[in-house]
């Protein structure tokens, strides 16, 4: 996972709590805390940090990832505003994650492994979003989606139809504007 | 509030992160530099190949044109030449016949014959007709030689794929040139071991010979010209140098043009032919000259694959 994601997590902890908590998480996860945005680090390290956070604050893994995802969107957008700024609305933007945003990520770094995201309009309205990744971070995705909705100033309802952690091929979300 | 110790620890972490980032930046910069170098080299090669292609295309159309032209000129010129030769014979025969006739009349009326010859300027006419015809034959022979020169342009793709050593071309050409009486200069050879070149050694000898002739005609101050061969990577370079007249800067672009010449008598085809041959071998020919100092002409050829 990119160092940028670790740095986002640190920024979130420092904004919402303090440096001491971050150091406690580093110690609990056995990390030296030295992260550079453009380098790649072991996936397990981010999961260990999130796990430490959950223990400290008595959060579920799902809630912690959702919360972090929502923050992460703002962080990524500050770094790369062009992607969201070039789209007129939330749904257009979501449709461009796989083919544009994550594609650009891979162009700059062939070690990067962003998830596979597939988006279709749903016959009953809204969209259907499929997420697949070895990392199984569907709750992070859900948070990122919420973050994007915040950015475009709309409220959305997200329902997770199925999850790879519970045996599905891939995770599926239904997203509607509230 | 976090403790001072926490900030110290964080400072140390951030310092390390900065070092890592700087190292990465350096790596990436180096990588970028190297990629840029490679790109520039590739671009240069592309440009050279493009030039070569354009040159080849030009060559091909000049080739077609000159093949057609050579044919069109050769035929009428051949019969003009043979007619002139017959005419020359006829003039002699007519002169003889007239001599016989006049001497017959002279027996009975010498005054009339004298008067007749004088009135018609006969002696002059007969002599001048013969001179005019002779000059015309020479002119026509010259046309024939020029047309022969044109032939080299039409051989665009007729080179055979033989592998040969340029140094042996140089040896035989130098040998040949040194027998031409009007090219009396010393030729200094500095030859290196070369990889083989592919094409037609006879044509290549001709191309080199033209350069040596030009150098010999450039009034070299030392009375000596030189020819050098060297292998530079996959490229063979043959350089003919003289310390003669040199070529004015504004004339340098023209020397490869057909019929450009500053010499009398000359056709201005030597370098044009050399260039055509070198291009047929996928090579290039370059001139560098200092007026009053001398001239280097360099042939650059690829080695056989
Ligand atoms: C400006 C917008 C975005 C940018 C620049 C961006 C960029 C990135 C980058 C750099 C990574 C790390 C990849 C790696 O380390 O291999 C990543 C991962 C991820 N992205 Fe995005 N992303 C954006 C928006 C979104 C959105 C809206 C979603 C919502 C579905 C999303 C879903 C994810 C997920 C779930 C991951 C975690 C990796 C995984 O699941 O395997 N991203 N993204
Ligand atoms: N080594 C040289 N030194 C000085 N001038 C040169 C040299 N080589 C070529 N030139 C100039 O370039 C002109 C063209 O050369 P090129 O060999 O094509 O024709 P030419 O020598 O004039 O005639 P040809 O070779 O057909 O008898 C020459 O007339 C001369 O002005
Ligand atoms: Mg010449």
PDB file of N, CA and C and ligand atoms in Angstrom, chain A residues 1-2 5 40 73 76-77 80 83-84 93-94 97 101-102 105 111-115 117 129 131 133-137 140-141 144-145 148, ligand 1:
ATOM      1  N   UNK A   1       0.848  -1.205   0.000  1.00  0.00           N
ATOM      2  CA  UNK A   1       0.000   0.000   0.000  1.00  0.00           C
ATOM      3  C   UNK A   1       0.877   1.246   0.000  1.00  0.00           C
ATOM      4  N   UNK A   2       0.399   2.259  -0.710  1.00  0.00           N
ATOM      5  CA  UNK A   2       1.172   3.500  -0.842  1.00  0.00           C
ATOM      6  C   UNK A   2       1.371   4.212   0.504  1.00  0.00           C
ATOM      7  N   UNK A   5      -1.305   6.577   1.999  1.00  0.00           N
ATOM      8  CA  UNK A   5      -2.431   6.113   2.813  1.00  0.00           C
ATOM      9  C   UNK A   5      -2.037   6.118   4.293  1.00  0.00           C
ATOM     10  N   UNK A  40       5.931   2.192  -1.608  1.00  0.00           N
ATOM     11  CA  UNK A  40       4.938   1.165  -1.262  1.00  0.00           C
ATOM     12  C   UNK A  40       5.367   0.416  -0.007  1.00  0.00           C
ATOM     13  N   UNK A  73     -10.671  10.285   1.573  1.00  0.00           N
ATOM     14  CA  UNK A  73     -11.083  10.921   0.317  1.00  0.00           C
ATOM     15  C   UNK A  73     -10.612  12.372   0.268  1.00  0.00           C
ATOM     16  N   UNK A  76      -6.888  12.578  -0.320  1.00  0.00           N
ATOM     17  CA  UNK A  76      -6.496  12.292  -1.709  1.00  0.00           C
ATOM     18  C   UNK A  76      -6.904  13.442  -2.632  1.00  0.00           C
ATOM     19  N   UNK A  77      -8.095  13.982  -2.365  1.00  0.00           N
ATOM     20  CA  UNK A  77      -8.586  15.070  -3.211  1.00  0.00           C
ATOM     21  C   UNK A  77      -7.682  16.295  -3.096  1.00  0.00           C
ATOM     22  N   UNK A  80      -4.749  15.462  -5.282  1.00  0.00           N
ATOM     23  CA  UNK A  80      -5.033  15.329  -6.730  1.00  0.00           C
ATOM     24  C   UNK A  80      -6.416  15.886  -7.037  1.00  0.00           C
ATOM     25  N   UNK A  83      -9.122  15.267 -10.423  1.00  0.00           N
ATOM     26  CA  UNK A  83     -10.054  14.179 -10.747  1.00  0.00           C
ATOM     27  C   UNK A  83     -11.496  14.536 -10.396  1.00  0.00           C
ATOM     28  N   UNK A  84     -11.689  15.032  -9.156  1.00  0.00           N
ATOM     29  CA  UNK A  84     -13.055  15.374  -8.763  1.00  0.00           C
ATOM     30  C   UNK A  84     -13.491  16.690  -9.414  1.00  0.00           C
ATOM     31  N   UNK A  93     -18.333  11.158 -11.247  1.00  0.00           N
ATOM     32  CA  UNK A  93     -17.020  10.974 -10.627  1.00  0.00           C
ATOM     33  C   UNK A  93     -16.779   9.507 -10.281  1.00  0.00           C
ATOM     34  N   UNK A  94     -17.783   8.885  -9.651  1.00  0.00           N
ATOM     35  CA  UNK A  94     -17.636   7.480  -9.236  1.00  0.00           C
ATOM     36  C   UNK A  94     -17.363   6.589 -10.445  1.00  0.00           C
ATOM     37  N   UNK A  97     -13.577   6.304 -11.355  1.00  0.00           N
ATOM     38  CA  UNK A  97     -12.533   5.831 -10.431  1.00  0.00           C
ATOM     39  C   UNK A  97     -11.628   4.803 -11.111  1.00  0.00           C
ATOM     40  N   UNK A 101      -8.989   7.416 -12.511  1.00  0.00           N
ATOM     41  CA  UNK A 101      -8.168   7.752 -11.338  1.00  0.00           C
ATOM     42  C   UNK A 101      -7.157   6.646 -11.020  1.00  0.00           C
ATOM     43  N   UNK A 102      -7.688   5.452 -10.772  1.00  0.00           N
ATOM     44  CA  UNK A 102      -6.771   4.367 -10.419  1.00  0.00           C
ATOM     45  C   UNK A 102      -5.869   3.993 -11.587  1.00  0.00           C
ATOM     46  N   UNK A 105      -3.015   6.271 -11.293  1.00  0.00           N
ATOM     47  CA  UNK A 105      -2.167   5.815 -10.189  1.00  0.00           C
ATOM     48  C   UNK A 105      -1.194   4.745 -10.707  1.00  0.00           C
ATOM     49  N   UNK A 111       4.009  -0.612  -9.336  1.00  0.00           N
ATOM     50  CA  UNK A 111       3.889  -1.454  -8.133  1.00  0.00           C
ATOM     51  C   UNK A 111       2.540  -1.246  -7.454  1.00  0.00           C
ATOM     52  N   UNK A 112       1.876  -0.133  -7.774  1.00  0.00           N
ATOM     53  CA  UNK A 112       0.606   0.174  -7.107  1.00  0.00           C
ATOM     54  C   UNK A 112      -0.438  -0.872  -7.505  1.00  0.00           C
ATOM     55  N   UNK A 113      -1.305  -1.212  -6.537  1.00  0.00           N
ATOM     56  CA  UNK A 113      -2.364  -2.179  -6.846  1.00  0.00           C
ATOM     57  C   UNK A 113      -3.700  -1.667  -6.336  1.00  0.00           C
ATOM     58  N   UNK A 114      -4.234  -0.640  -6.974  1.00  0.00           N
ATOM     59  CA  UNK A 114      -5.554  -0.171  -6.545  1.00  0.00           C
ATOM     60  C   UNK A 114      -6.599  -1.247  -6.837  1.00  0.00           C
ATOM     61  N   UNK A 115      -7.748  -1.181  -6.142  1.00  0.00           N
ATOM     62  CA  UNK A 115      -8.761  -2.235  -6.315  1.00  0.00           C
ATOM     63  C   UNK A 115      -9.433  -2.152  -7.682  1.00  0.00           C
ATOM     64  N   UNK A 117     -12.805  -1.656  -9.570  1.00  0.00           N
ATOM     65  CA  UNK A 117     -14.127  -1.103  -9.238  1.00  0.00           C
ATOM     66  C   UNK A 117     -14.970  -1.016 -10.497  1.00  0.00           C
ATOM     67  N   UNK A 129     -22.289  -0.868  -7.475  1.00  0.00           N
ATOM     68  CA  UNK A 129     -20.826  -0.767  -7.537  1.00  0.00           C
ATOM     69  C   UNK A 129     -20.212  -2.073  -7.042  1.00  0.00           C
ATOM     70  N   UNK A 131     -16.826  -4.068  -5.976  1.00  0.00           N
ATOM     71  CA  UNK A 131     -15.461  -3.824  -5.502  1.00  0.00           C
ATOM     72  C   UNK A 131     -14.755  -5.161  -5.370  1.00  0.00           C
ATOM     73  N   UNK A 133     -10.794  -6.714  -4.391  1.00  0.00           N
ATOM     74  CA  UNK A 133      -9.393  -6.493  -4.048  1.00  0.00           C
ATOM     75  C   UNK A 133      -8.953  -7.592  -3.100  1.00  0.00           C
ATOM     76  N   UNK A 134      -7.721  -8.027  -3.300  1.00  0.00           N
ATOM     77  CA  UNK A 134      -7.126  -9.021  -2.399  1.00  0.00           C
ATOM     78  C   UNK A 134      -7.142  -8.519  -0.959  1.00  0.00           C
ATOM     79  N   UNK A 135      -7.152  -7.192  -0.822  1.00  0.00           N
ATOM     80  CA  UNK A 135      -7.022  -6.623   0.523  1.00  0.00           C
ATOM     81  C   UNK A 135      -8.337  -6.617   1.295  1.00  0.00           C
ATOM     82  N   UNK A 136      -9.428  -6.840   0.567  1.00  0.00           N
ATOM     83  CA  UNK A 136     -10.752  -6.857   1.215  1.00  0.00           C
ATOM     84  C   UNK A 136     -11.011  -5.620   2.068  1.00  0.00           C
ATOM     85  N   UNK A 137     -10.845  -4.460   1.464  1.00  0.00           N
ATOM     86  CA  UNK A 137     -11.067  -3.217   2.216  1.00  0.00           C
ATOM     87  C   UNK A 137     -12.369  -2.544   1.781  1.00  0.00           C
ATOM     88  N   UNK A 140     -13.420   0.428   3.688  1.00  0.00           N
ATOM     89  CA  UNK A 140     -12.659   1.625   3.346  1.00  0.00           C
ATOM     90  C   UNK A 140     -13.287   2.264   2.097  1.00  0.00           C
ATOM     91  N   UNK A 141     -13.672   1.417   1.144  1.00  0.00           N
ATOM     92  CA  UNK A 141     -14.318   1.909  -0.080  1.00  0.00           C
ATOM     93  C   UNK A 141     -15.608   2.650   0.273  1.00  0.00           C
ATOM     94  N   UNK A 144     -14.742   5.959   1.535  1.00  0.00           N
ATOM     95  CA  UNK A 144     -14.295   6.820   0.432  1.00  0.00           C
ATOM     96  C   UNK A 144     -15.495   7.357  -0.352  1.00  0.00           C
ATOM     97  N   UNK A 145     -16.503   6.472  -0.555  1.00  0.00           N
ATOM     98  CA  UNK A 145     -17.704   6.892  -1.283  1.00  0.00           C
ATOM     99  C   UNK A 145     -18.428   7.990  -0.509  1.00  0.00           C
ATOM    100  N   UNK A 148     -16.603  11.178  -0.924  1.00  0.00           N
ATOM    101  CA  UNK A 148     -16.847  11.790  -2.236  1.00  0.00           C
ATOM    102  C   UNK A 148     -18.199  12.495  -2.239  1.00  0.00           C
TER     103      UNK A 148
HETATM  104  C1  LIG C   1      -9.161  11.675  -5.996  1.00  0.00           C
HETATM  105  C2  LIG C   1      -9.647  10.447  -5.830  1.00  0.00           C
HETATM  106  C3  LIG C   1      -8.819   9.187  -5.609  1.00  0.00           C
HETATM  107  C4  LIG C   1      -7.484   8.967  -5.751  1.00  0.00           C
HETATM  108  C5  LIG C   1      -6.423   9.966  -6.186  1.00  0.00           C
HETATM  109  C6  LIG C   1      -7.238   7.593  -5.416  1.00  0.00           C
HETATM  110  C7  LIG C   1      -5.988   6.996  -5.386  1.00  0.00           C
HETATM  111  C8  LIG C   1      -5.725   5.810  -4.751  1.00  0.00           C
HETATM  112  C9  LIG C   1      -4.407   5.314  -4.433  1.00  0.00           C
HETATM  113  C10 LIG C   1      -3.101   6.034  -4.736  1.00  0.00           C
HETATM  114  C11 LIG C   1      -4.547   4.140  -3.813  1.00  0.00           C
HETATM  115  C12 LIG C   1      -3.430   3.242  -3.293  1.00  0.00           C
HETATM  116  C13 LIG C   1      -3.168   2.076  -4.195  1.00  0.00           C
HETATM  117  C14 LIG C   1      -2.032   1.216  -3.722  1.00  0.00           C
HETATM  118  O1  LIG C   1      -1.354   1.578  -2.775  1.00  0.00           O
HETATM  119  O2  LIG C   1      -1.757   0.189  -4.361  1.00  0.00           O
HETATM  120  C15 LIG C   1      -5.952   3.895  -3.719  1.00  0.00           C
HETATM  121  C16 LIG C   1      -6.481   2.787  -3.104  1.00  0.00           C
HETATM  122  C17 LIG C   1      -7.828   2.600  -2.971  1.00  0.00           C
HETATM  123  N1  LIG C   1      -8.825   3.303  -3.592  1.00  0.00           N
HETATM  124 FE1  LIG C   1      -8.637   5.063  -4.497  1.00  0.00          FE
HETATM  125  N2  LIG C   1      -8.416   6.981  -5.123  1.00  0.00           N
HETATM  126  C18 LIG C   1      -9.397   7.935  -5.216  1.00  0.00           C
HETATM  127  C19 LIG C   1     -10.738   7.765  -5.002  1.00  0.00           C
HETATM  128  C20 LIG C   1     -11.303   6.584  -4.596  1.00  0.00           C
HETATM  129  C21 LIG C   1     -12.707   6.406  -4.383  1.00  0.00           C
HETATM  130  C22 LIG C   1     -13.801   7.475  -4.544  1.00  0.00           C
HETATM  131  C23 LIG C   1     -12.872   5.129  -4.002  1.00  0.00           C
HETATM  132  C24 LIG C   1     -14.205   4.528  -3.700  1.00  0.00           C
HETATM  133  C25 LIG C   1     -14.571   3.354  -4.077  1.00  0.00           C
HETATM  134  C26 LIG C   1     -11.559   4.498  -3.976  1.00  0.00           C
HETATM  135  C27 LIG C   1     -11.268   3.193  -3.558  1.00  0.00           C
HETATM  136  C28 LIG C   1     -10.019   2.773  -3.173  1.00  0.00           C
HETATM  137  C29 LIG C   1      -9.767   1.678  -2.266  1.00  0.00           C
HETATM  138  C30 LIG C   1     -10.818   0.852  -1.589  1.00  0.00           C
HETATM  139  C31 LIG C   1      -8.382   1.574  -2.137  1.00  0.00           C
HETATM  140  C32 LIG C   1      -7.607   0.634  -1.204  1.00  0.00           C
HETATM  141  C33 LIG C   1      -6.824  -0.431  -1.907  1.00  0.00           C
HETATM  142  C34 LIG C   1      -7.636  -1.709  -2.072  1.00  0.00           C
HETATM  143  O3  LIG C   1      -8.839  -1.722  -1.760  1.00  0.00           O
HETATM  144  O4  LIG C   1      -7.049  -2.692  -2.582  1.00  0.00           O
HETATM  145  N3  LIG C   1     -10.640   5.412  -4.353  1.00  0.00           N
HETATM  146  N4  LIG C   1      -6.648   4.906  -4.323  1.00  0.00           N
END
